PDB file of C-alpha atoms in Angstrom:
ATOM      1  CA  UNK A   1     -63.927  49.395 -13.852  1.00  0.00           C
ATOM      2  CA  UNK A   2     -61.555  47.816 -16.545  1.00  0.00           C
ATOM      3  CA  UNK A   3     -60.182  50.586 -18.855  1.00  0.00           C
ATOM      4  CA  UNK A   4     -62.299  50.592 -22.013  1.00  0.00           C
ATOM      5  CA  UNK A   5     -59.036  50.515 -24.077  1.00  0.00           C
ATOM      6  CA  UNK A   6     -57.731  47.469 -22.252  1.00  0.00           C
ATOM      7  CA  UNK A   7     -61.108  45.760 -22.776  1.00  0.00           C
ATOM      8  CA  UNK A   8     -60.943  46.671 -26.419  1.00  0.00           C
ATOM      9  CA  UNK A   9     -57.381  45.182 -26.649  1.00  0.00           C
ATOM     10  CA  UNK A  10     -58.450  41.972 -25.061  1.00  0.00           C
ATOM     11  CA  UNK A  11     -61.380  41.689 -27.380  1.00  0.00           C
ATOM     12  CA  UNK A  12     -59.208  42.175 -30.432  1.00  0.00           C
ATOM     13  CA  UNK A  13     -56.804  39.464 -29.114  1.00  0.00           C
ATOM     14  CA  UNK A  14     -59.773  37.109 -28.695  1.00  0.00           C
ATOM     15  CA  UNK A  15     -60.833  37.356 -32.220  1.00  0.00           C
ATOM     16  CA  UNK A  16     -57.688  38.628 -33.924  1.00  0.00           C
ATOM     17  CA  UNK A  17     -60.143  40.690 -36.013  1.00  0.00           C
ATOM     18  CA  UNK A  18     -60.763  44.472 -35.563  1.00  0.00           C
ATOM     19  CA  UNK A  19     -64.378  44.176 -37.285  1.00  0.00           C
ATOM     20  CA  UNK A  20     -65.527  41.330 -35.017  1.00  0.00           C
ATOM     21  CA  UNK A  21     -64.127  43.078 -31.916  1.00  0.00           C
ATOM     22  CA  UNK A  22     -65.983  46.233 -32.826  1.00  0.00           C
ATOM     23  CA  UNK A  23     -69.168  44.192 -33.282  1.00  0.00           C
ATOM     24  CA  UNK A  24     -68.838  42.553 -29.861  1.00  0.00           C
ATOM     25  CA  UNK A  25     -68.208  45.836 -28.220  1.00  0.00           C
ATOM     26  CA  UNK A  26     -70.927  47.667 -30.104  1.00  0.00           C
ATOM     27  CA  UNK A  27     -68.483  50.335 -31.391  1.00  0.00           C
ATOM     28  CA  UNK A  28     -67.108  51.258 -34.665  1.00  0.00           C
ATOM     29  CA  UNK A  29     -64.069  49.763 -36.328  1.00  0.00           C
ATOM     30  CA  UNK A  30     -62.336  53.203 -36.444  1.00  0.00           C
ATOM     31  CA  UNK A  31     -63.048  53.557 -32.724  1.00  0.00           C
ATOM     32  CA  UNK A  32     -61.220  50.131 -32.110  1.00  0.00           C
ATOM     33  CA  UNK A  33     -58.292  51.258 -34.386  1.00  0.00           C
ATOM     34  CA  UNK A  34     -58.028  54.592 -32.368  1.00  0.00           C
ATOM     35  CA  UNK A  35     -58.074  52.836 -29.018  1.00  0.00           C
ATOM     36  CA  UNK A  36     -55.306  50.425 -30.095  1.00  0.00           C
ATOM     37  CA  UNK A  37     -53.261  53.278 -31.352  1.00  0.00           C
ATOM     38  CA  UNK A  38     -53.564  54.946 -28.021  1.00  0.00           C
ATOM     39  CA  UNK A  39     -52.165  51.872 -26.270  1.00  0.00           C
ATOM     40  CA  UNK A  40     -49.322  51.592 -28.758  1.00  0.00           C
ATOM     41  CA  UNK A  41     -48.526  55.199 -28.117  1.00  0.00           C
ATOM     42  CA  UNK A  42     -48.714  54.589 -24.356  1.00  0.00           C
ATOM     43  CA  UNK A  43     -46.485  51.539 -24.326  1.00  0.00           C
ATOM     44  CA  UNK A  44     -44.279  52.882 -27.053  1.00  0.00           C
ATOM     45  CA  UNK A  45     -44.373  49.771 -29.065  1.00  0.00           C
ATOM     46  CA  UNK A  46     -46.430  48.171 -31.889  1.00  0.00           C
ATOM     47  CA  UNK A  47     -48.841  45.542 -30.552  1.00  0.00           C
ATOM     48  CA  UNK A  48     -50.218  43.921 -33.789  1.00  0.00           C
ATOM     49  CA  UNK A  49     -49.068  43.495 -37.137  1.00  0.00           C
ATOM     50  CA  UNK A  50     -50.397  41.756 -40.257  1.00  0.00           C
ATOM     51  CA  UNK A  51     -48.586  38.663 -41.694  1.00  0.00           C
ATOM     52  CA  UNK A  52     -50.042  37.236 -44.937  1.00  0.00           C
ATOM     53  CA  UNK A  53     -53.324  39.199 -44.181  1.00  0.00           C
ATOM     54  CA  UNK A  54     -53.438  37.614 -40.758  1.00  0.00           C
ATOM     55  CA  UNK A  55     -53.535  39.734 -37.687  1.00  0.00           C
ATOM     56  CA  UNK A  56     -50.960  38.655 -35.236  1.00  0.00           C
ATOM     57  CA  UNK A  57     -49.504  39.882 -31.931  1.00  0.00           C
ATOM     58  CA  UNK A  58     -46.017  41.317 -31.742  1.00  0.00           C
ATOM     59  CA  UNK A  59     -43.673  40.149 -28.959  1.00  0.00           C
ATOM     60  CA  UNK A  60     -44.705  43.466 -27.123  1.00  0.00           C
ATOM     61  CA  UNK A  61     -48.324  42.671 -27.709  1.00  0.00           C
ATOM     62  CA  UNK A  62     -47.894  39.162 -26.243  1.00  0.00           C
ATOM     63  CA  UNK A  63     -46.382  40.638 -23.182  1.00  0.00           C
ATOM     64  CA  UNK A  64     -49.274  43.271 -22.800  1.00  0.00           C
ATOM     65  CA  UNK A  65     -51.793  40.452 -23.261  1.00  0.00           C
ATOM     66  CA  UNK A  66     -50.329  38.333 -20.533  1.00  0.00           C
ATOM     67  CA  UNK A  67     -50.371  41.282 -18.074  1.00  0.00           C
ATOM     68  CA  UNK A  68     -53.892  42.542 -19.140  1.00  0.00           C
ATOM     69  CA  UNK A  69     -55.484  39.157 -18.824  1.00  0.00           C
ATOM     70  CA  UNK A  70     -54.198  38.652 -15.408  1.00  0.00           C
ATOM     71  CA  UNK A  71     -55.246  42.327 -14.473  1.00  0.00           C
ATOM     72  CA  UNK A  72     -58.765  41.603 -15.826  1.00  0.00           C
ATOM     73  CA  UNK A  73     -58.956  38.472 -13.777  1.00  0.00           C
ATOM     74  CA  UNK A  74     -57.824  40.287 -10.660  1.00  0.00           C
ATOM     75  CA  UNK A  75     -60.235  43.128 -11.174  1.00  0.00           C
ATOM     76  CA  UNK A  76     -63.170  40.468 -11.100  1.00  0.00           C
ATOM     77  CA  UNK A  77     -61.751  39.178  -7.888  1.00  0.00           C
ATOM     78  CA  UNK A  78     -61.556  42.747  -6.407  1.00  0.00           C
ATOM     79  CA  UNK A  79     -65.240  43.398  -7.352  1.00  0.00           C
ATOM     80  CA  UNK A  80     -66.262  40.233  -5.576  1.00  0.00           C
ATOM     81  CA  UNK A  81     -64.238  41.119  -2.491  1.00  0.00           C
ATOM     82  CA  UNK A  82     -65.809  44.593  -2.294  1.00  0.00           C
ATOM     83  CA  UNK A  83     -69.350  43.134  -2.695  1.00  0.00           C
ATOM     84  CA  UNK A  84     -68.526  40.381  -0.015  1.00  0.00           C
ATOM     85  CA  UNK A  85     -67.513  43.097   2.545  1.00  0.00           C
ATOM     86  CA  UNK A  86     -71.334  43.311   3.093  1.00  0.00           C
ATOM     87  CA  UNK A  87     -71.534  39.690   3.872  1.00  0.00           C
ATOM     88  CA  UNK A  88     -70.148  37.517   6.595  1.00  0.00           C
ATOM     89  CA  UNK A  89     -68.256  35.313   4.095  1.00  0.00           C
ATOM     90  CA  UNK A  90     -67.279  35.022   0.501  1.00  0.00           C
ATOM     91  CA  UNK A  91     -67.767  32.408  -2.141  1.00  0.00           C
ATOM     92  CA  UNK A  92     -64.835  30.617  -3.501  1.00  0.00           C
ATOM     93  CA  UNK A  93     -65.377  29.924  -7.339  1.00  0.00           C
ATOM     94  CA  UNK A  94     -63.073  27.557  -9.072  1.00  0.00           C
ATOM     95  CA  UNK A  95     -62.788  24.901 -11.628  1.00  0.00           C
ATOM     96  CA  UNK A  96     -61.613  21.229 -11.892  1.00  0.00           C
ATOM     97  CA  UNK A  97     -61.430  18.827 -14.792  1.00  0.00           C
ATOM     98  CA  UNK A  98     -63.718  15.794 -14.684  1.00  0.00           C
ATOM     99  CA  UNK A  99     -61.486  13.181 -13.095  1.00  0.00           C
ATOM    100  CA  UNK A 100     -60.326  15.649 -10.361  1.00  0.00           C
ATOM    101  CA  UNK A 101     -63.688  17.118  -9.719  1.00  0.00           C
ATOM    102  CA  UNK A 102     -65.642  13.775  -9.492  1.00  0.00           C
ATOM    103  CA  UNK A 103     -63.019  11.458  -7.844  1.00  0.00           C
ATOM    104  CA  UNK A 104     -60.154  13.322  -6.191  1.00  0.00           C
ATOM    105  CA  UNK A 105     -61.604  16.573  -4.718  1.00  0.00           C
ATOM    106  CA  UNK A 106     -64.916  15.488  -3.219  1.00  0.00           C
ATOM    107  CA  UNK A 107     -63.372  13.823   0.006  1.00  0.00           C
ATOM    108  CA  UNK A 108     -61.106  16.911   0.399  1.00  0.00           C
ATOM    109  CA  UNK A 109     -63.890  19.346  -0.038  1.00  0.00           C
ATOM    110  CA  UNK A 110     -66.168  17.519   2.448  1.00  0.00           C
ATOM    111  CA  UNK A 111     -63.430  18.112   5.158  1.00  0.00           C
ATOM    112  CA  UNK A 112     -63.101  21.787   4.109  1.00  0.00           C
ATOM    113  CA  UNK A 113     -66.831  22.409   4.256  1.00  0.00           C
ATOM    114  CA  UNK A 114     -67.040  20.887   7.607  1.00  0.00           C
ATOM    115  CA  UNK A 115     -64.174  22.829   8.998  1.00  0.00           C
ATOM    116  CA  UNK A 116     -65.128  26.096   7.214  1.00  0.00           C
ATOM    117  CA  UNK A 117     -68.990  25.951   7.083  1.00  0.00           C
ATOM    118  CA  UNK A 118     -69.267  29.756   6.394  1.00  0.00           C
ATOM    119  CA  UNK A 119     -67.204  29.746   3.204  1.00  0.00           C
ATOM    120  CA  UNK A 120     -69.444  28.798   0.327  1.00  0.00           C
ATOM    121  CA  UNK A 121     -68.010  26.926  -2.525  1.00  0.00           C
ATOM    122  CA  UNK A 122     -68.870  26.843  -6.258  1.00  0.00           C
ATOM    123  CA  UNK A 123     -66.908  24.335  -8.395  1.00  0.00           C
ATOM    124  CA  UNK A 124     -67.318  24.139 -12.153  1.00  0.00           C
ATOM    125  CA  UNK A 125     -66.367  20.753 -13.719  1.00  0.00           C
ATOM    126  CA  UNK A 126     -65.286  21.199 -17.213  1.00  0.00           C
ATOM    127  CA  UNK A 127     -62.605  20.148 -19.594  1.00  0.00           C
ATOM    128  CA  UNK A 128     -59.103  21.641 -19.534  1.00  0.00           C
ATOM    129  CA  UNK A 129     -59.551  24.073 -22.484  1.00  0.00           C
ATOM    130  CA  UNK A 130     -62.890  25.468 -21.034  1.00  0.00           C
ATOM    131  CA  UNK A 131     -61.219  25.952 -17.619  1.00  0.00           C
ATOM    132  CA  UNK A 132     -58.380  27.853 -19.048  1.00  0.00           C
ATOM    133  CA  UNK A 133     -60.730  30.112 -20.976  1.00  0.00           C
ATOM    134  CA  UNK A 134     -62.780  30.750 -17.619  1.00  0.00           C
ATOM    135  CA  UNK A 135     -59.611  31.668 -15.976  1.00  0.00           C
ATOM    136  CA  UNK A 136     -58.681  34.162 -18.611  1.00  0.00           C
ATOM    137  CA  UNK A 137     -62.094  35.711 -18.554  1.00  0.00           C
ATOM    138  CA  UNK A 138     -62.038  35.879 -14.858  1.00  0.00           C
ATOM    139  CA  UNK A 139     -65.042  33.630 -14.309  1.00  0.00           C
ATOM    140  CA  UNK A 140     -63.122  31.442 -11.874  1.00  0.00           C
ATOM    141  CA  UNK A 141     -60.243  32.166  -9.449  1.00  0.00           C
ATOM    142  CA  UNK A 142     -58.158  29.050  -9.948  1.00  0.00           C
ATOM    143  CA  UNK A 143     -58.445  25.624 -11.355  1.00  0.00           C
ATOM    144  CA  UNK A 144     -57.414  21.884 -10.709  1.00  0.00           C
ATOM    145  CA  UNK A 145     -56.564  20.464 -14.063  1.00  0.00           C
ATOM    146  CA  UNK A 146     -54.966  17.234 -15.564  1.00  0.00           C
ATOM    147  CA  UNK A 147     -54.176  18.523 -19.040  1.00  0.00           C
ATOM    148  CA  UNK A 148     -51.415  20.633 -20.493  1.00  0.00           C
ATOM    149  CA  UNK A 149     -51.325  24.359 -20.139  1.00  0.00           C
ATOM    150  CA  UNK A 150     -48.952  27.195 -21.211  1.00  0.00           C
ATOM    151  CA  UNK A 151     -46.720  27.619 -18.019  1.00  0.00           C
ATOM    152  CA  UNK A 152     -45.704  31.120 -19.195  1.00  0.00           C
ATOM    153  CA  UNK A 153     -49.326  32.207 -18.648  1.00  0.00           C
ATOM    154  CA  UNK A 154     -50.128  30.518 -15.285  1.00  0.00           C
ATOM    155  CA  UNK A 155     -48.634  29.988 -12.004  1.00  0.00           C
ATOM    156  CA  UNK A 156     -49.178  26.517 -10.575  1.00  0.00           C
ATOM    157  CA  UNK A 157     -48.507  24.036  -7.817  1.00  0.00           C
ATOM    158  CA  UNK A 158     -48.488  20.168  -8.478  1.00  0.00           C
ATOM    159  CA  UNK A 159     -51.283  18.741  -6.532  1.00  0.00           C
ATOM    160  CA  UNK A 160     -50.371  15.019  -7.242  1.00  0.00           C
ATOM    161  CA  UNK A 161     -48.628  12.741  -9.737  1.00  0.00           C
ATOM    162  CA  UNK A 162     -51.228  10.247 -11.181  1.00  0.00           C
ATOM    163  CA  UNK A 163     -51.164   6.931 -13.019  1.00  0.00           C
ATOM    164  CA  UNK A 164     -52.952   6.764 -16.228  1.00  0.00           C
ATOM    165  CA  UNK A 165     -53.779   2.956 -16.858  1.00  0.00           C
ATOM    166  CA  UNK A 166     -54.937   0.960 -19.779  1.00  0.00           C
ATOM    167  CA  UNK A 167     -58.132  -0.926 -18.666  1.00  0.00           C
ATOM    168  CA  UNK A 168     -60.419  -3.623 -20.149  1.00  0.00           C
ATOM    169  CA  UNK A 169     -63.184  -5.670 -18.765  1.00  0.00           C
ATOM    170  CA  UNK A 170     -62.394  -8.596 -16.493  1.00  0.00           C
ATOM    171  CA  UNK A 171     -61.295 -11.814 -18.378  1.00  0.00           C
ATOM    172  CA  UNK A 172     -60.865  -9.924 -21.634  1.00  0.00           C
ATOM    173  CA  UNK A 173     -59.341 -12.098 -24.326  1.00  0.00           C
ATOM    174  CA  UNK A 174     -56.402  -9.887 -24.754  1.00  0.00           C
ATOM    175  CA  UNK A 175     -55.313 -10.693 -21.119  1.00  0.00           C
ATOM    176  CA  UNK A 176     -54.472 -14.366 -22.199  1.00  0.00           C
ATOM    177  CA  UNK A 177     -51.340 -13.324 -23.967  1.00  0.00           C
ATOM    178  CA  UNK A 178     -48.124 -13.716 -22.028  1.00  0.00           C
ATOM    179  CA  UNK A 179     -46.768 -10.330 -23.126  1.00  0.00           C
ATOM    180  CA  UNK A 180     -48.876  -7.401 -24.264  1.00  0.00           C
ATOM    181  CA  UNK A 181     -47.732  -4.467 -26.277  1.00  0.00           C
ATOM    182  CA  UNK A 182     -49.508  -1.482 -27.717  1.00  0.00           C
ATOM    183  CA  UNK A 183     -49.537  -3.308 -31.045  1.00  0.00           C
ATOM    184  CA  UNK A 184     -51.798  -6.073 -29.497  1.00  0.00           C
ATOM    185  CA  UNK A 185     -54.318  -3.439 -28.561  1.00  0.00           C
ATOM    186  CA  UNK A 186     -54.658  -1.904 -32.083  1.00  0.00           C
ATOM    187  CA  UNK A 187     -57.406  -4.419 -33.167  1.00  0.00           C
ATOM    188  CA  UNK A 188     -59.638  -3.236 -30.375  1.00  0.00           C
ATOM    189  CA  UNK A 189     -61.872  -0.134 -30.137  1.00  0.00           C
ATOM    190  CA  UNK A 190     -60.496   2.690 -28.121  1.00  0.00           C
ATOM    191  CA  UNK A 191     -62.953   4.559 -25.880  1.00  0.00           C
ATOM    192  CA  UNK A 192     -61.890   7.945 -24.816  1.00  0.00           C
ATOM    193  CA  UNK A 193     -62.812  11.436 -23.769  1.00  0.00           C
ATOM    194  CA  UNK A 194     -63.658  14.122 -26.244  1.00  0.00           C
ATOM    195  CA  UNK A 195     -60.946  16.645 -27.688  1.00  0.00           C
ATOM    196  CA  UNK A 196     -60.184  19.281 -25.241  1.00  0.00           C
ATOM    197  CA  UNK A 197     -60.166  16.874 -22.238  1.00  0.00           C
ATOM    198  CA  UNK A 198     -57.066  16.785 -20.185  1.00  0.00           C
ATOM    199  CA  UNK A 199     -57.142  13.114 -20.068  1.00  0.00           C
ATOM    200  CA  UNK A 200     -57.193  12.682 -23.871  1.00  0.00           C
ATOM    201  CA  UNK A 201     -54.500  15.364 -24.312  1.00  0.00           C
ATOM    202  CA  UNK A 202     -52.342  13.434 -21.854  1.00  0.00           C
ATOM    203  CA  UNK A 203     -52.937  10.122 -23.583  1.00  0.00           C
ATOM    204  CA  UNK A 204     -52.279  11.504 -27.058  1.00  0.00           C
ATOM    205  CA  UNK A 205     -48.999  13.096 -25.849  1.00  0.00           C
ATOM    206  CA  UNK A 206     -47.796   9.764 -24.437  1.00  0.00           C
ATOM    207  CA  UNK A 207     -48.781   7.875 -27.528  1.00  0.00           C
ATOM    208  CA  UNK A 208     -47.037  10.326 -29.737  1.00  0.00           C
ATOM    209  CA  UNK A 209     -43.870   9.787 -27.807  1.00  0.00           C
ATOM    210  CA  UNK A 210     -44.171   6.155 -28.934  1.00  0.00           C
ATOM    211  CA  UNK A 211     -44.991   7.195 -32.455  1.00  0.00           C
ATOM    212  CA  UNK A 212     -48.595   6.025 -32.046  1.00  0.00           C
ATOM    213  CA  UNK A 213     -51.786   7.736 -32.658  1.00  0.00           C
ATOM    214  CA  UNK A 214     -55.331   7.019 -31.380  1.00  0.00           C
ATOM    215  CA  UNK A 215     -56.366   6.409 -34.971  1.00  0.00           C
ATOM    216  CA  UNK A 216     -54.151   3.250 -34.964  1.00  0.00           C
ATOM    217  CA  UNK A 217     -56.734   1.523 -32.969  1.00  0.00           C
ATOM    218  CA  UNK A 218     -59.610  -0.298 -34.722  1.00  0.00           C
ATOM    219  CA  UNK A 219     -61.852   2.640 -33.996  1.00  0.00           C
ATOM    220  CA  UNK A 220     -62.133   5.537 -31.746  1.00  0.00           C
ATOM    221  CA  UNK A 221     -65.243   6.114 -29.557  1.00  0.00           C
ATOM    222  CA  UNK A 222     -65.650   9.487 -27.902  1.00  0.00           C
ATOM    223  CA  UNK A 223     -67.570   9.747 -24.633  1.00  0.00           C
ATOM    224  CA  UNK A 224     -68.077  12.918 -22.685  1.00  0.00           C
ATOM    225  CA  UNK A 225     -68.055  11.280 -19.179  1.00  0.00           C
ATOM    226  CA  UNK A 226     -65.781   8.955 -17.270  1.00  0.00           C
ATOM    227  CA  UNK A 227     -68.708   6.992 -15.605  1.00  0.00           C
ATOM    228  CA  UNK A 228     -70.103   6.183 -19.188  1.00  0.00           C
ATOM    229  CA  UNK A 229     -66.673   5.163 -20.421  1.00  0.00           C
ATOM    230  CA  UNK A 230     -66.231   2.727 -17.291  1.00  0.00           C
ATOM    231  CA  UNK A 231     -69.609   1.053 -18.046  1.00  0.00           C
ATOM    232  CA  UNK A 232     -68.777   0.696 -21.733  1.00  0.00           C
ATOM    233  CA  UNK A 233     -65.404  -0.861 -21.027  1.00  0.00           C
ATOM    234  CA  UNK A 234     -66.768  -3.194 -18.339  1.00  0.00           C
ATOM    235  CA  UNK A 235     -69.438  -4.390 -20.885  1.00  0.00           C
ATOM    236  CA  UNK A 236     -66.586  -5.231 -23.389  1.00  0.00           C
ATOM    237  CA  UNK A 237     -67.293  -2.415 -25.759  1.00  0.00           C
ATOM    238  CA  UNK A 238     -63.600  -1.625 -25.941  1.00  0.00           C
ATOM    239  CA  UNK A 239     -60.575  -0.571 -23.969  1.00  0.00           C
ATOM    240  CA  UNK A 240     -59.681   2.747 -22.311  1.00  0.00           C
ATOM    241  CA  UNK A 241     -56.967   4.566 -20.450  1.00  0.00           C
ATOM    242  CA  UNK A 242     -58.166   6.102 -17.294  1.00  0.00           C
ATOM    243  CA  UNK A 243     -56.629   7.587 -14.147  1.00  0.00           C
ATOM    244  CA  UNK A 244     -56.173   5.178 -11.208  1.00  0.00           C
ATOM    245  CA  UNK A 245     -57.989   7.437  -8.851  1.00  0.00           C
ATOM    246  CA  UNK A 246     -61.168   7.203 -11.111  1.00  0.00           C
ATOM    247  CA  UNK A 247     -61.305   3.455 -11.179  1.00  0.00           C
ATOM    248  CA  UNK A 248     -60.443   2.214  -7.629  1.00  0.00           C
ATOM    249  CA  UNK A 249     -63.965   1.053  -7.034  1.00  0.00           C
ATOM    250  CA  UNK A 250     -64.106  -0.886 -10.295  1.00  0.00           C
ATOM    251  CA  UNK A 251     -60.601  -2.599  -9.880  1.00  0.00           C
ATOM    252  CA  UNK A 252     -61.696  -3.642  -6.255  1.00  0.00           C
ATOM    253  CA  UNK A 253     -65.005  -5.104  -7.540  1.00  0.00           C
ATOM    254  CA  UNK A 254     -63.119  -6.615 -10.540  1.00  0.00           C
ATOM    255  CA  UNK A 255     -65.489  -5.100 -13.163  1.00  0.00           C
ATOM    256  CA  UNK A 256     -62.373  -3.553 -14.716  1.00  0.00           C
ATOM    257  CA  UNK A 257     -58.919  -4.831 -14.827  1.00  0.00           C
ATOM    258  CA  UNK A 258     -55.616  -3.073 -15.851  1.00  0.00           C
ATOM    259  CA  UNK A 259     -53.889  -4.374 -19.059  1.00  0.00           C
ATOM    260  CA  UNK A 260     -50.279  -5.272 -18.120  1.00  0.00           C
ATOM    261  CA  UNK A 261     -48.433  -3.609 -21.015  1.00  0.00           C
ATOM    262  CA  UNK A 262     -44.992  -4.219 -21.727  1.00  0.00           C
ATOM    263  CA  UNK A 263     -44.378  -0.455 -21.989  1.00  0.00           C
ATOM    264  CA  UNK A 264     -43.922   1.819 -19.083  1.00  0.00           C
ATOM    265  CA  UNK A 265     -46.730   3.099 -17.080  1.00  0.00           C
ATOM    266  CA  UNK A 266     -47.919   6.652 -17.775  1.00  0.00           C
ATOM    267  CA  UNK A 267     -47.631   9.349 -15.008  1.00  0.00           C
ATOM    268  CA  UNK A 268     -49.099  12.796 -15.311  1.00  0.00           C
ATOM    269  CA  UNK A 269     -49.330  15.833 -12.889  1.00  0.00           C
ATOM    270  CA  UNK A 270     -52.578  17.072 -11.613  1.00  0.00           C
ATOM    271  CA  UNK A 271     -51.914  20.808 -11.268  1.00  0.00           C
ATOM    272  CA  UNK A 272     -53.360  23.641  -9.255  1.00  0.00           C
ATOM    273  CA  UNK A 273     -53.263  26.773 -11.496  1.00  0.00           C
ATOM    274  CA  UNK A 274     -54.178  30.469 -11.499  1.00  0.00           C
ATOM    275  CA  UNK A 275     -53.248  33.436 -13.683  1.00  0.00           C
ATOM    276  CA  UNK A 276     -49.527  34.371 -13.626  1.00  0.00           C
ATOM    277  CA  UNK A 277     -48.606  37.171 -11.236  1.00  0.00           C
ATOM    278  CA  UNK A 278     -52.081  37.478  -9.741  1.00  0.00           C
ATOM    279  CA  UNK A 279     -52.398  39.759  -6.727  1.00  0.00           C
ATOM    280  CA  UNK A 280     -54.433  37.061  -5.026  1.00  0.00           C
ATOM    281  CA  UNK A 281     -51.780  34.298  -5.393  1.00  0.00           C
ATOM    282  CA  UNK A 282     -51.353  33.919  -1.610  1.00  0.00           C
ATOM    283  CA  UNK A 283     -55.124  33.501  -1.101  1.00  0.00           C
ATOM    284  CA  UNK A 284     -55.076  30.702  -3.662  1.00  0.00           C
ATOM    285  CA  UNK A 285     -52.265  29.039  -1.965  1.00  0.00           C
ATOM    286  CA  UNK A 286     -53.968  29.169   1.353  1.00  0.00           C
ATOM    287  CA  UNK A 287     -56.923  27.314  -0.117  1.00  0.00           C
ATOM    288  CA  UNK A 288     -54.653  24.787  -1.715  1.00  0.00           C
ATOM    289  CA  UNK A 289     -52.914  24.106   1.619  1.00  0.00           C
ATOM    290  CA  UNK A 290     -56.311  23.868   3.396  1.00  0.00           C
ATOM    291  CA  UNK A 291     -57.549  21.155   1.012  1.00  0.00           C
ATOM    292  CA  UNK A 292     -54.506  19.084   1.525  1.00  0.00           C
ATOM    293  CA  UNK A 293     -54.969  18.677   5.418  1.00  0.00           C
TER     294      UNK A 293
END
């Protein structure tokens, strides 16, 4: 069982507010203060301080948070392992972002399931921000993500390097130009994923490097699914930027076509990540290797 003082510390870190943490834990605020004081005595360092009436972590507090978050995740894994001793197999619970979960992993998982039929799998498909939160809370063991993540908090292996391609419907008027730049696309609506999506984070990062924003386009249409985006683009509702692995069928069928931008193509890493310094890192790596066969 997670030490109640560690649980209190993590709750305070989540809300950065002693009163909110006390409410969530159903204890008094003085009890929260007492438990944090105990931890500060134990570690011999101040974990929190107030800056302009805002509660923040000290460098020591950030170090303790990193270790305690991994510990909490590992404890959840340990509870699952102990419970699974009663069974013939254990369930692997992990997450994947939309593009990876719907277009990249299914063929690999099909082979894995056929080879290891007694190993149940539970894959949650969410955006990058949600998966990072699930990892921190111990709801999943590891994740396949396409967005950015704090590398000081997670260990990772690169799964693949993927192209992020500008796409439009076949025979779009913009394709008639001899040379196409970003500025030629600005009069068009941009259809993209919602905030928190790894694909959107990646696109905004690349655009920012060129001193461009999504708001430079005629309009921004936010859609929560890749399939819906592909349909809208194929019907001429706008353009988008999608990973090559997600549009192979449409490119082959010529319902979508890539826009030959003068600027360089975008490449981004798809990453396999887990909590930093986890006791179960070798298990996660074995699963990673099994999927690559």
